[in-house]
mmCIF file of C-alpha atoms in Angstrom:
data_model
loop_
_atom_site.group_PDB
_atom_site.id
_atom_site.type_symbol
_atom_site.label_atom_id
_atom_site.label_comp_id
_atom_site.label_asym_id
_atom_site.label_seq_id
_atom_site.Cartn_x
_atom_site.Cartn_y
_atom_site.Cartn_z
ATOM 1 C CA MET A 1 -0.078 -0.004 0.045
ATOM 2 C CA VAL A 2 1.422 3.424 -1.050
ATOM 3 C CA HIS A 3 1.684 5.951 1.838
ATOM 4 C CA TYR A 4 1.112 9.587 1.074
ATOM 5 C CA LYS A 5 2.228 12.720 3.114
ATOM 6 C CA LEU A 6 1.240 16.205 2.039
ATOM 7 C CA ILE A 7 3.628 18.787 3.987
ATOM 8 C CA TYR A 8 2.284 22.356 4.078
ATOM 9 C CA PHE A 9 1.518 25.427 5.887
ATOM 10 C CA PRO A 10 -1.724 25.802 7.745
ATOM 11 C CA LEU A 11 -3.221 27.189 4.823
ATOM 12 C CA ARG A 12 -5.377 26.096 1.635
ATOM 13 C CA ALA A 13 -3.474 27.895 -1.075
ATOM 14 C CA ARG A 14 -0.872 25.853 -3.154
ATOM 15 C CA ALA A 15 -1.795 22.627 -1.377
ATOM 16 C CA GLU A 16 -5.399 22.759 -1.684
ATOM 17 C CA ILE A 17 -5.437 21.194 -5.288
ATOM 18 C CA ALA A 18 -3.753 18.203 -3.864
ATOM 19 C CA ARG A 19 -6.204 17.806 -0.958
ATOM 20 C CA GLN A 20 -9.158 17.985 -3.404
ATOM 21 C CA ILE A 21 -7.498 15.202 -5.679
ATOM 22 C CA PHE A 22 -7.054 12.956 -2.726
ATOM 23 C CA ALA A 23 -10.604 13.895 -1.575
ATOM 24 C CA TYR A 24 -12.090 13.037 -5.014
ATOM 25 C CA ALA A 25 -10.277 9.755 -5.307
ATOM 26 C CA GLY A 26 -11.249 8.797 -1.997
ATOM 27 C CA LYS A 27 -7.689 8.175 -0.940
ATOM 28 C CA ASP A 28 -6.142 8.287 2.586
ATOM 29 C CA TYR A 29 -3.067 10.424 3.192
ATOM 30 C CA ASN A 30 -1.493 12.082 6.162
ATOM 31 C CA GLU A 31 -0.919 15.690 6.365
ATOM 32 C CA GLU A 32 1.923 17.444 8.371
ATOM 33 C CA THR A 33 1.401 21.182 9.093
ATOM 34 C CA ILE A 34 4.244 23.199 9.333
ATOM 35 C CA THR A 35 3.990 26.406 11.369
ATOM 36 C CA PHE A 36 5.801 29.532 10.182
ATOM 37 C CA GLU A 37 8.126 29.391 13.241
ATOM 38 C CA LYS A 38 9.489 26.107 12.354
ATOM 39 C CA TRP A 39 9.695 26.745 8.693
ATOM 40 C CA PRO A 40 13.307 28.253 8.670
ATOM 41 C CA ALA A 41 14.910 25.214 10.094
ATOM 42 C CA LEU A 42 13.165 23.103 7.736
ATOM 43 C CA LYS A 43 13.393 24.974 4.453
ATOM 44 C CA ASN A 44 17.031 23.644 3.671
ATOM 45 C CA SER A 45 15.586 19.989 3.937
ATOM 46 C CA THR A 46 13.106 20.555 1.132
ATOM 47 C CA PRO A 47 13.898 19.982 -2.468
ATOM 48 C CA PHE A 48 13.476 23.367 -3.684
ATOM 49 C CA GLY A 49 13.336 25.418 -0.148
ATOM 50 C CA GLN A 50 9.591 25.682 -0.586
ATOM 51 C CA LEU A 51 6.344 23.955 0.447
ATOM 52 C CA PRO A 52 4.059 21.926 -0.575
ATOM 53 C CA VAL A 53 5.926 18.876 -0.573
ATOM 54 C CA LEU A 54 4.459 15.327 -1.134
ATOM 55 C CA GLU A 55 6.203 12.398 0.283
ATOM 56 C CA VAL A 56 5.171 9.096 -1.558
ATOM 57 C CA ASP A 57 6.482 6.057 0.546
ATOM 58 C CA GLY A 58 9.010 8.690 1.923
ATOM 59 C CA LYS A 59 10.270 10.087 -1.375
ATOM 60 C CA PRO A 60 9.807 13.604 -1.637
ATOM 61 C CA LEU A 61 8.420 15.567 -4.476
ATOM 62 C CA GLY A 62 8.214 19.515 -4.740
ATOM 63 C CA GLN A 63 6.192 21.977 -6.914
ATOM 64 C CA SER A 64 2.378 22.146 -6.346
ATOM 65 C CA TYR A 65 1.728 21.523 -10.074
ATOM 66 C CA ALA A 66 4.063 18.382 -10.272
ATOM 67 C CA ILE A 67 2.289 17.167 -7.353
ATOM 68 C CA ALA A 68 -1.078 17.793 -8.746
ATOM 69 C CA ARG A 69 -0.106 16.107 -12.185
ATOM 70 C CA TYR A 70 1.487 13.111 -10.420
ATOM 71 C CA LEU A 71 -1.691 12.475 -8.127
ATOM 72 C CA ALA A 72 -3.995 13.200 -11.143
ATOM 73 C CA LYS A 73 -2.325 10.325 -13.361
ATOM 74 C CA GLU A 74 -2.127 8.019 -10.287
ATOM 75 C CA PHE A 75 -5.873 8.498 -9.795
ATOM 76 C CA GLY A 76 -7.193 8.697 -13.333
ATOM 77 C CA ILE A 77 -7.932 12.620 -13.591
ATOM 78 C CA ALA A 78 -5.089 13.627 -15.880
ATOM 79 C CA GLY A 79 -7.184 13.054 -19.191
ATOM 80 C CA LYS A 80 -8.066 10.063 -21.036
ATOM 81 C CA ASN A 81 -5.409 9.949 -23.750
ATOM 82 C CA GLU A 82 -2.228 11.969 -24.516
ATOM 83 C CA ILE A 83 -4.178 14.584 -26.333
ATOM 84 C CA GLU A 84 -6.448 15.305 -23.340
ATOM 85 C CA GLU A 85 -3.464 15.185 -20.936
ATOM 86 C CA ALA A 86 -1.728 17.693 -23.035
ATOM 87 C CA GLU A 87 -4.839 20.001 -23.339
ATOM 88 C CA VAL A 88 -5.112 19.727 -19.401
ATOM 89 C CA ASP A 89 -1.459 20.764 -19.057
ATOM 90 C CA ALA A 90 -1.888 23.839 -21.377
ATOM 91 C CA ILE A 91 -4.930 24.982 -19.392
ATOM 92 C CA ALA A 92 -3.064 24.462 -16.066
ATOM 93 C CA ASP A 93 0.109 26.346 -17.534
ATOM 94 C CA GLN A 94 -2.136 29.204 -18.575
ATOM 95 C CA PHE A 95 -3.568 29.193 -15.226
ATOM 96 C CA LYS A 96 -0.167 29.550 -13.656
ATOM 97 C CA ASP A 97 0.774 32.593 -16.183
ATOM 98 C CA TYR A 98 -2.589 34.074 -14.809
ATOM 99 C CA LEU A 99 -1.120 33.661 -11.199
ATOM 100 C CA ASN A 100 2.141 34.894 -12.103
ATOM 101 C CA ASP A 101 0.444 38.198 -13.453
ATOM 102 C CA VAL A 102 -1.755 38.770 -10.505
ATOM 103 C CA VAL A 103 0.788 37.920 -7.678
ATOM 104 C CA PRO A 104 1.327 41.763 -6.768
ATOM 105 C CA TYR A 105 -2.187 41.884 -6.081
ATOM 106 C CA LEU A 106 -2.665 38.695 -4.165
ATOM 107 C CA THR A 107 0.644 39.157 -1.997
ATOM 108 C CA ALA A 108 -0.703 42.679 -0.957
ATOM 109 C CA LEU A 109 -4.269 41.185 -0.400
ATOM 110 C CA SER A 110 -2.895 38.410 2.041
ATOM 111 C CA GLY A 111 -0.587 40.951 3.730
ATOM 112 C CA LEU A 112 2.616 39.136 2.774
ATOM 113 C CA LYS A 113 3.927 42.332 0.973
ATOM 114 C CA PRO A 114 3.137 46.082 1.057
ATOM 115 C CA GLY A 115 1.153 47.621 -1.284
ATOM 116 C CA ASP A 116 -2.138 49.696 -2.378
ATOM 117 C CA VAL A 117 -4.720 46.948 -2.468
ATOM 118 C CA ASN A 118 -7.438 48.778 -3.972
ATOM 119 C CA GLN A 119 -5.063 50.131 -6.636
ATOM 120 C CA LEU A 120 -3.548 46.754 -7.264
ATOM 121 C CA ARG A 121 -7.135 45.518 -7.846
ATOM 122 C CA THR A 122 -8.047 48.022 -10.317
ATOM 123 C CA ASP A 123 -4.655 48.054 -12.255
ATOM 124 C CA VAL A 124 -3.452 44.425 -11.966
ATOM 125 C CA PHE A 125 -5.861 42.009 -10.672
ATOM 126 C CA VAL A 126 -9.152 42.971 -12.724
ATOM 127 C CA PRO A 127 -7.568 43.344 -16.084
ATOM 128 C CA ASN A 128 -5.564 40.000 -15.957
ATOM 129 C CA PHE A 129 -8.621 38.322 -14.177
ATOM 130 C CA LYS A 130 -10.633 39.234 -17.142
ATOM 131 C CA LYS A 131 -8.163 38.609 -19.875
ATOM 132 C CA HIS A 132 -7.151 35.039 -18.594
ATOM 133 C CA PHE A 133 -10.680 34.094 -17.774
ATOM 134 C CA ALA A 134 -11.985 35.000 -20.989
ATOM 135 C CA PHE A 135 -9.718 32.163 -22.355
ATOM 136 C CA PHE A 136 -11.182 29.746 -19.957
ATOM 137 C CA GLU A 137 -14.499 30.780 -20.671
ATOM 138 C CA ASN A 138 -13.962 30.204 -24.377
ATOM 139 C CA ILE A 139 -12.874 26.690 -23.399
ATOM 140 C CA LEU A 140 -15.841 25.829 -21.472
ATOM 141 C CA SER A 141 -18.187 27.249 -24.151
ATOM 142 C CA SER A 142 -16.723 24.897 -26.748
ATOM 143 C CA ASN A 143 -17.146 21.669 -24.650
ATOM 144 C CA SER A 144 -20.862 20.785 -24.089
ATOM 145 C CA SER A 145 -19.709 18.268 -21.092
ATOM 146 C CA GLY A 146 -19.325 21.318 -18.635
ATOM 147 C CA PHE A 147 -15.824 20.313 -17.682
ATOM 148 C CA PHE A 148 -12.507 21.897 -19.413
ATOM 149 C CA VAL A 149 -11.283 18.839 -21.226
ATOM 150 C CA GLY A 150 -13.168 15.953 -22.568
ATOM 151 C CA ASN A 151 -16.262 14.461 -20.845
ATOM 152 C CA ASP A 152 -14.948 13.803 -17.361
ATOM 153 C CA LEU A 153 -13.402 15.616 -14.446
ATOM 154 C CA THR A 154 -9.722 16.499 -14.660
ATOM 155 C CA TRP A 155 -7.465 18.288 -11.915
ATOM 156 C CA VAL A 156 -7.665 21.646 -13.856
ATOM 157 C CA ASP A 157 -11.350 21.541 -13.175
ATOM 158 C CA LEU A 158 -10.440 21.345 -9.458
ATOM 159 C CA LEU A 159 -7.861 23.893 -9.866
ATOM 160 C CA ILE A 160 -9.706 26.583 -11.413
ATOM 161 C CA SER A 161 -13.119 25.990 -9.617
ATOM 162 C CA GLN A 162 -11.396 26.410 -6.201
ATOM 163 C CA HIS A 163 -9.705 29.622 -7.174
ATOM 164 C CA VAL A 164 -13.148 31.029 -8.521
ATOM 165 C CA GLN A 165 -14.610 30.180 -5.321
ATOM 166 C CA ASP A 166 -12.011 32.014 -3.386
ATOM 167 C CA VAL A 167 -12.507 34.927 -5.688
ATOM 168 C CA LEU A 168 -16.331 34.794 -5.262
ATOM 169 C CA GLU A 169 -15.550 35.086 -1.353
ATOM 170 C CA LYS A 170 -13.922 38.359 -1.705
ATOM 171 C CA ASP A 171 -14.768 39.836 -5.026
ATOM 172 C CA LEU A 172 -17.950 38.876 -6.625
ATOM 173 C CA ALA A 173 -18.228 41.675 -9.161
ATOM 174 C CA VAL A 174 -15.203 40.463 -11.094
ATOM 175 C CA VAL A 175 -16.434 37.010 -11.880
ATOM 176 C CA GLU A 176 -20.059 38.052 -12.786
ATOM 177 C CA GLU A 177 -19.777 38.436 -16.416
ATOM 178 C CA PHE A 178 -18.346 34.781 -16.731
ATOM 179 C CA LYS A 179 -21.427 32.676 -16.854
ATOM 180 C CA LYS A 180 -19.588 29.473 -17.926
ATOM 181 C CA ILE A 181 -17.126 29.862 -15.273
ATOM 182 C CA LEU A 182 -19.824 30.284 -12.549
ATOM 183 C CA ALA A 183 -21.741 27.204 -13.780
ATOM 184 C CA HIS A 184 -18.456 25.196 -14.010
ATOM 185 C CA ARG A 185 -17.712 26.249 -10.340
ATOM 186 C CA LYS A 186 -21.115 25.275 -9.239
ATOM 187 C CA LYS A 187 -20.862 21.791 -11.085
ATOM 188 C CA ILE A 188 -17.506 20.844 -9.773
ATOM 189 C CA GLN A 189 -18.160 22.040 -6.101
ATOM 190 C CA SER A 190 -21.357 20.030 -5.957
ATOM 191 C CA LEU A 191 -19.654 16.673 -6.728
ATOM 192 C CA ASP A 192 -20.143 14.439 -3.630
ATOM 193 C CA ARG A 193 -16.287 14.332 -2.831
ATOM 194 C CA ILE A 194 -15.718 17.765 -3.550
ATOM 195 C CA LYS A 195 -18.361 19.483 -1.598
ATOM 196 C CA GLN A 196 -17.083 22.256 0.516
ATOM 197 C CA HIS A 197 -18.306 21.745 4.167
ATOM 198 C CA ILE A 198 -20.469 24.503 5.474
ATOM 199 C CA ALA A 199 -18.904 25.931 8.667
ATOM 200 C CA ARG A 200 -19.840 23.784 11.626
ATOM 201 C CA PRO A 201 -21.266 24.486 15.033
ATOM 202 C CA GLY A 202 -17.679 24.761 16.673
ATOM 203 C CA GLU A 203 -16.536 27.284 13.897
ATOM 204 C CA ILE A 204 -18.112 30.400 15.858
ATOM 205 C CA ALA A 205 -16.227 29.410 19.038
ATOM 206 C CA ARG A 206 -13.231 29.101 17.150
ATOM 207 C CA GLN A 207 -13.705 32.620 15.604
ATOM 208 C CA ILE A 208 -14.463 34.155 19.143
ATOM 209 C CA LEU A 209 -11.142 32.846 20.449
ATOM 210 C CA ALA A 210 -9.304 33.947 17.522
ATOM 211 C CA TYR A 211 -10.754 37.521 17.859
ATOM 212 C CA ALA A 212 -9.900 37.766 21.564
ATOM 213 C CA GLY A 213 -6.417 36.522 20.584
ATOM 214 C CA GLN A 214 -6.672 33.470 22.736
ATOM 215 C CA ASP A 215 -4.774 30.296 22.209
ATOM 216 C CA PHE A 216 -6.782 26.976 22.509
ATOM 217 C CA GLU A 217 -6.707 23.519 21.684
ATOM 218 C CA ASP A 218 -8.684 22.367 18.687
ATOM 219 C CA ASN A 219 -9.502 18.654 19.089
ATOM 220 C CA ARG A 220 -11.399 17.139 15.952
ATOM 221 C CA ILE A 221 -12.894 13.734 16.586
ATOM 222 C CA PRO A 222 -12.482 11.183 13.707
ATOM 223 C CA LYS A 223 -15.736 9.581 12.906
ATOM 224 C CA GLU A 224 -14.538 6.031 13.724
ATOM 225 C CA GLU A 225 -13.751 7.210 17.457
ATOM 226 C CA TRP A 226 -16.961 9.008 17.992
ATOM 227 C CA PRO A 227 -19.146 6.056 19.102
ATOM 228 C CA ALA A 228 -16.902 5.335 22.022
ATOM 229 C CA ILE A 229 -16.649 8.939 22.959
ATOM 230 C CA LYS A 230 -20.454 9.855 22.308
ATOM 231 C CA PRO A 231 -21.757 8.452 25.837
ATOM 232 C CA THR A 232 -19.346 10.389 27.886
ATOM 233 C CA THR A 233 -20.604 13.760 26.444
ATOM 234 C CA PRO A 234 -23.195 15.776 28.341
ATOM 235 C CA PHE A 235 -25.862 15.233 25.607
ATOM 236 C CA GLY A 236 -24.271 12.702 23.066
ATOM 237 C CA GLN A 237 -23.341 15.258 20.639
ATOM 238 C CA LEU A 238 -20.434 17.853 19.588
ATOM 239 C CA PRO A 239 -19.057 20.589 20.056
ATOM 240 C CA LEU A 240 -17.895 20.779 23.492
ATOM 241 C CA LEU A 241 -15.718 23.266 25.265
ATOM 242 C CA GLU A 242 -13.421 22.139 28.218
ATOM 243 C CA VAL A 243 -12.590 24.934 30.303
ATOM 244 C CA ASP A 244 -9.934 23.915 33.114
ATOM 245 C CA GLY A 245 -11.373 20.204 32.806
ATOM 246 C CA LYS A 246 -15.113 21.448 33.108
ATOM 247 C CA VAL A 247 -17.300 20.556 30.076
ATOM 248 C CA LEU A 248 -19.785 22.683 28.175
ATOM 249 C CA ALA A 249 -22.136 21.515 25.435
ATOM 250 C CA GLN A 250 -24.483 23.106 22.707
ATOM 251 C CA SER A 251 -22.702 25.439 20.316
ATOM 252 C CA HIS A 252 -24.968 28.485 21.267
ATOM 253 C CA ALA A 253 -24.293 28.280 24.849
ATOM 254 C CA ILE A 254 -20.625 27.963 24.125
ATOM 255 C CA ALA A 255 -20.484 30.923 22.087
ATOM 256 C CA ARG A 256 -22.696 32.881 24.628
ATOM 257 C CA TYR A 257 -20.236 31.925 27.444
ATOM 258 C CA LEU A 258 -17.100 32.824 25.365
ATOM 259 C CA ALA A 259 -18.698 36.098 24.135
ATOM 260 C CA ARG A 260 -19.376 37.239 27.827
ATOM 261 C CA GLN A 261 -15.491 36.163 28.699
ATOM 262 C CA PHE A 262 -14.089 38.383 25.989
ATOM 263 C CA GLY A 263 -16.786 41.180 26.021
ATOM 264 C CA ILE A 264 -18.377 40.758 22.528
ATOM 265 C CA ASN A 265 -21.955 40.003 24.050
ATOM 266 C CA GLY A 266 -23.359 43.453 24.243
ATOM 267 C CA LYS A 267 -22.256 46.473 26.073
ATOM 268 C CA CYS A 268 -25.324 46.376 28.513
ATOM 269 C CA ALA A 269 -28.181 43.941 29.647
ATOM 270 C CA TRP A 270 -30.523 45.188 26.818
ATOM 271 C CA GLU A 271 -27.961 44.810 24.206
ATOM 272 C CA GLU A 272 -27.020 41.244 25.522
ATOM 273 C CA ALA A 273 -30.793 40.487 25.347
ATOM 274 C CA GLN A 274 -31.026 41.497 21.821
ATOM 275 C CA VAL A 275 -27.815 39.653 20.859
ATOM 276 C CA ASN A 276 -29.556 36.426 22.337
ATOM 277 C CA SER A 277 -32.785 37.244 20.503
ATOM 278 C CA VAL A 278 -30.893 37.455 17.169
ATOM 279 C CA ALA A 279 -29.033 34.178 17.902
ATOM 280 C CA ASP A 280 -32.109 32.264 18.941
ATOM 281 C CA GLN A 281 -33.940 33.406 15.604
ATOM 282 C CA PHE A 282 -30.919 32.187 13.709
ATOM 283 C CA LYS A 283 -31.230 28.893 15.222
ATOM 284 C CA ASP A 284 -34.943 28.718 14.411
ATOM 285 C CA TYR A 285 -33.649 29.516 10.773
ATOM 286 C CA LEU A 286 -31.283 26.494 10.681
ATOM 287 C CA ASN A 287 -34.038 24.329 11.968
ATOM 288 C CA GLU A 288 -36.535 25.644 9.458
ATOM 289 C CA VAL A 289 -34.112 24.873 6.381
ATOM 290 C CA ARG A 290 -32.450 21.851 7.772
ATOM 291 C CA PRO A 291 -34.160 19.429 5.287
ATOM 292 C CA TYR A 292 -32.595 21.034 2.496
ATOM 293 C CA PHE A 293 -28.965 21.103 3.777
ATOM 294 C CA MET A 294 -29.437 17.595 5.034
ATOM 295 C CA VAL A 295 -30.131 16.536 1.306
ATOM 296 C CA LYS A 296 -27.656 19.025 -0.177
ATOM 297 C CA MET A 297 -24.855 17.608 1.817
ATOM 298 C CA GLY A 298 -25.601 14.228 1.414
ATOM 299 C CA PHE A 299 -26.633 13.224 4.795
ATOM 300 C CA ALA A 300 -30.339 12.283 3.521
ATOM 301 C CA GLU A 301 -32.162 11.459 0.557
ATOM 302 C CA GLY A 302 -34.635 13.777 -1.183
ATOM 303 C CA ASP A 303 -35.095 16.346 -4.020
ATOM 304 C CA ALA A 304 -32.508 19.153 -3.280
ATOM 305 C CA ASP A 305 -33.739 21.416 -6.060
ATOM 306 C CA ALA A 306 -37.485 21.020 -4.877
ATOM 307 C CA LEU A 307 -36.360 21.608 -1.523
ATOM 308 C CA ALA A 308 -34.537 24.732 -2.227
ATOM 309 C CA LYS A 309 -37.517 26.172 -3.763
ATOM 310 C CA ASP A 310 -39.926 25.084 -1.066
ATOM 311 C CA VAL A 311 -37.939 25.109 1.884
ATOM 312 C CA PHE A 312 -34.730 26.998 1.983
ATOM 313 C CA VAL A 313 -35.376 30.083 -0.227
ATOM 314 C CA PRO A 314 -38.433 31.095 1.515
ATOM 315 C CA GLY A 315 -36.955 30.452 4.987
ATOM 316 C CA PHE A 316 -33.727 32.311 4.160
ATOM 317 C CA LYS A 317 -35.514 35.317 2.820
ATOM 318 C CA LYS A 318 -38.036 35.376 5.729
ATOM 319 C CA HIS A 319 -35.208 35.206 8.327
ATOM 320 C CA TYR A 320 -32.847 37.511 6.470
ATOM 321 C CA GLY A 321 -35.460 40.073 6.397
ATOM 322 C CA PHE A 322 -35.576 40.051 10.248
ATOM 323 C CA PHE A 323 -31.800 40.067 10.434
ATOM 324 C CA ALA A 324 -32.009 43.165 7.888
ATOM 325 C CA ASN A 325 -34.315 45.054 10.323
ATOM 326 C CA PHE A 326 -31.532 44.727 12.974
ATOM 327 C CA LEU A 327 -28.992 46.131 10.714
ATOM 328 C CA LYS A 328 -31.099 49.066 9.642
ATOM 329 C CA SER A 329 -31.868 49.669 13.371
ATOM 330 C CA SER A 330 -28.366 49.792 14.467
ATOM 331 C CA GLY A 331 -26.989 51.994 11.777
ATOM 332 C CA SER A 332 -23.491 50.803 12.656
ATOM 333 C CA GLY A 333 -22.906 48.007 10.198
ATOM 334 C CA TYR A 334 -23.132 45.509 13.140
ATOM 335 C CA LEU A 335 -26.316 43.851 14.074
ATOM 336 C CA VAL A 336 -26.704 45.210 17.718
ATOM 337 C CA GLY A 337 -25.256 48.204 18.998
ATOM 338 C CA ASP A 338 -21.971 49.922 17.572
ATOM 339 C CA SER A 339 -19.446 47.255 17.940
ATOM 340 C CA LEU A 340 -19.165 43.456 17.128
ATOM 341 C CA THR A 341 -20.822 40.912 19.057
ATOM 342 C CA PHE A 342 -20.895 37.156 18.319
ATOM 343 C CA VAL A 343 -24.067 37.228 16.282
ATOM 344 C CA ASP A 344 -22.016 39.158 13.782
ATOM 345 C CA LEU A 345 -19.528 36.325 13.662
ATOM 346 C CA LEU A 346 -22.457 33.727 13.386
ATOM 347 C CA ILE A 347 -24.379 35.414 10.456
ATOM 348 C CA ALA A 348 -21.390 36.648 8.739
ATOM 349 C CA GLN A 349 -20.063 33.205 8.488
ATOM 350 C CA HIS A 350 -23.043 31.849 7.042
ATOM 351 C CA THR A 351 -23.399 34.852 4.625
ATOM 352 C CA SER A 352 -19.859 33.908 3.549
ATOM 353 C CA ASP A 353 -20.878 30.253 2.924
ATOM 354 C CA LEU A 354 -23.725 31.235 1.106
ATOM 355 C CA LEU A 355 -21.855 33.650 -1.069
ATOM 356 C CA ALA A 356 -19.525 30.676 -2.104
ATOM 357 C CA ALA A 357 -22.239 28.397 -2.807
ATOM 358 C CA ASN A 358 -24.786 30.627 -4.692
ATOM 359 C CA PRO A 359 -23.925 34.404 -4.751
ATOM 360 C CA ALA A 360 -27.192 35.465 -6.313
ATOM 361 C CA LEU A 361 -28.890 34.388 -3.155
ATOM 362 C CA LEU A 362 -27.764 37.822 -1.519
ATOM 363 C CA ASP A 363 -28.684 39.968 -4.272
ATOM 364 C CA GLU A 364 -31.742 40.851 -2.376
ATOM 365 C CA PHE A 365 -29.628 41.590 0.679
ATOM 366 C CA PRO A 366 -26.666 43.467 -0.345
ATOM 367 C CA GLN A 367 -26.224 44.765 3.132
ATOM 368 C CA PHE A 368 -25.176 41.373 4.341
ATOM 369 C CA LYS A 369 -22.400 41.221 1.773
ATOM 370 C CA ALA A 370 -21.255 44.467 3.455
ATOM 371 C CA HIS A 371 -21.954 43.106 6.888
ATOM 372 C CA GLN A 372 -19.677 39.773 5.894
ATOM 373 C CA GLU A 373 -16.921 41.964 4.711
ATOM 374 C CA LYS A 374 -16.886 44.388 7.652
ATOM 375 C CA VAL A 375 -16.765 41.498 10.108
ATOM 376 C CA HIS A 376 -14.404 39.442 8.344
ATOM 377 C CA SER A 377 -12.020 42.413 7.638
ATOM 378 C CA ASN A 378 -11.107 42.454 11.680
ATOM 379 C CA ALA A 379 -7.584 41.900 11.737
ATOM 380 C CA ASN A 380 -7.706 38.742 13.994
ATOM 381 C CA ILE A 381 -10.698 37.109 12.188
ATOM 382 C CA LYS A 382 -8.957 37.738 8.965
ATOM 383 C CA LYS A 383 -5.955 36.060 10.010
ATOM 384 C CA TRP A 384 -8.006 33.013 11.345
ATOM 385 C CA LEU A 385 -10.106 32.752 8.170
ATOM 386 C CA GLU A 386 -6.646 32.596 6.129
ATOM 387 C CA THR A 387 -4.743 30.409 8.434
ATOM 388 C CA ARG A 388 -7.439 27.706 9.779
ATOM 389 C CA PRO A 389 -7.138 24.087 9.081
ATOM 390 C CA ILE A 390 -9.013 22.827 6.330
ATOM 391 C CA TYR A 391 -10.402 19.370 6.584
ATOM 392 C CA TYR A 392 -11.709 16.998 3.604
ATOM 393 C CA PRO A 393 -12.924 13.805 5.445
ATOM 394 C CA LYS A 394 -13.630 11.273 3.025
ATOM 395 C CA ASN A 395 -16.955 10.203 2.169
ATOM 396 C CA HIS A 396 -18.349 12.957 4.502
ATOM 397 C CA ASP A 397 -16.656 11.136 7.642
ATOM 398 C CA THR A 398 -17.068 14.082 9.814
ATOM 399 C CA ILE A 399 -18.688 14.601 13.336
ATOM 400 C CA GLU A 400 -19.519 18.366 13.140
ATOM 401 C CA VAL A 401 -22.216 18.315 10.620
ATOM 402 C CA PHE A 402 -24.419 21.356 9.839
ATOM 403 C CA TYR A 403 -26.176 20.874 13.348
ATOM 404 C CA GLU A 404 -25.149 19.206 16.495
ATOM 405 C CA SER A 405 -25.176 15.582 15.917
#
């Protein structure tokens, strides 16, 4: 049996395509996360002084595209023949040219190098995105399968769809004119093994701790270990928060506790009550649309399209209409009062997930796009979102599903 180990920083970035290939192929692999503090001591031991590195039975392979091509060939998504494989390589190389063209903007946006982000967006990112994605749009238009090459998925479908999703989360306007590209992203990200996992109940607790600059231990429970652990939990479900050995259950109770500890639960008793009312209404919304998400994420059988029309969209519009009234009333850009509270984190994360899945959903509620951008622009939250671990459990082997389980 071949043993794979992927070595990278605690980021998606250049290792993400390899993770998605493993996920699509249903292959097990180990991932070693290298902290930025440890990197200088390890750098000289890598083939080219950079990450990611893939170890195959202990043998190292550098360069993210070489890794992707190798894995794609191993798992049958490099193209069905030599011509298709060459076409896939051509698109991948063109995409790499695009990334090289926009690197000044991307490095400034991520804070890796100084620069005027807005000016670089105008002068560098937008024109190059439009130039290169016009090529990709034409390729999709010439292929009726909905994939870039041939009649089946190849690794460039994963490569480009993930980038489009990343762009959509930050800059919807630049993608809107590329209808084939948007349809392609939706097609690829809806594949069972590639589905992006909507933020789990534990995520808001993580974001509160990140916002407060607090260190914490994040213990993810593999599915196979859950049956033995389940009877030891207060309500037979996750997430749990341990504080000096004491255990607290229920995601909203955890969020409220941490928000009080770190001063983001409202500035007075009345604000705290309003925050709690919004959080409880949000939970009502999740319960109302649960049938749709359970089918959409593959945890239950049903007609996802019919449930979207009959359950999700009406529920979403109703509840986001309520939340819009709070934004309007506060006038601060936050839901309650004039500063961030934990319900801003809660709803901004859900809005971000919806924008990534279907940007048109928010057309009726542009104020929530602005709200999400405001909340996620906080320095600590932005850092967490950019560096949080990304997990792709095989065949949905995850404990933290959309609701407590």
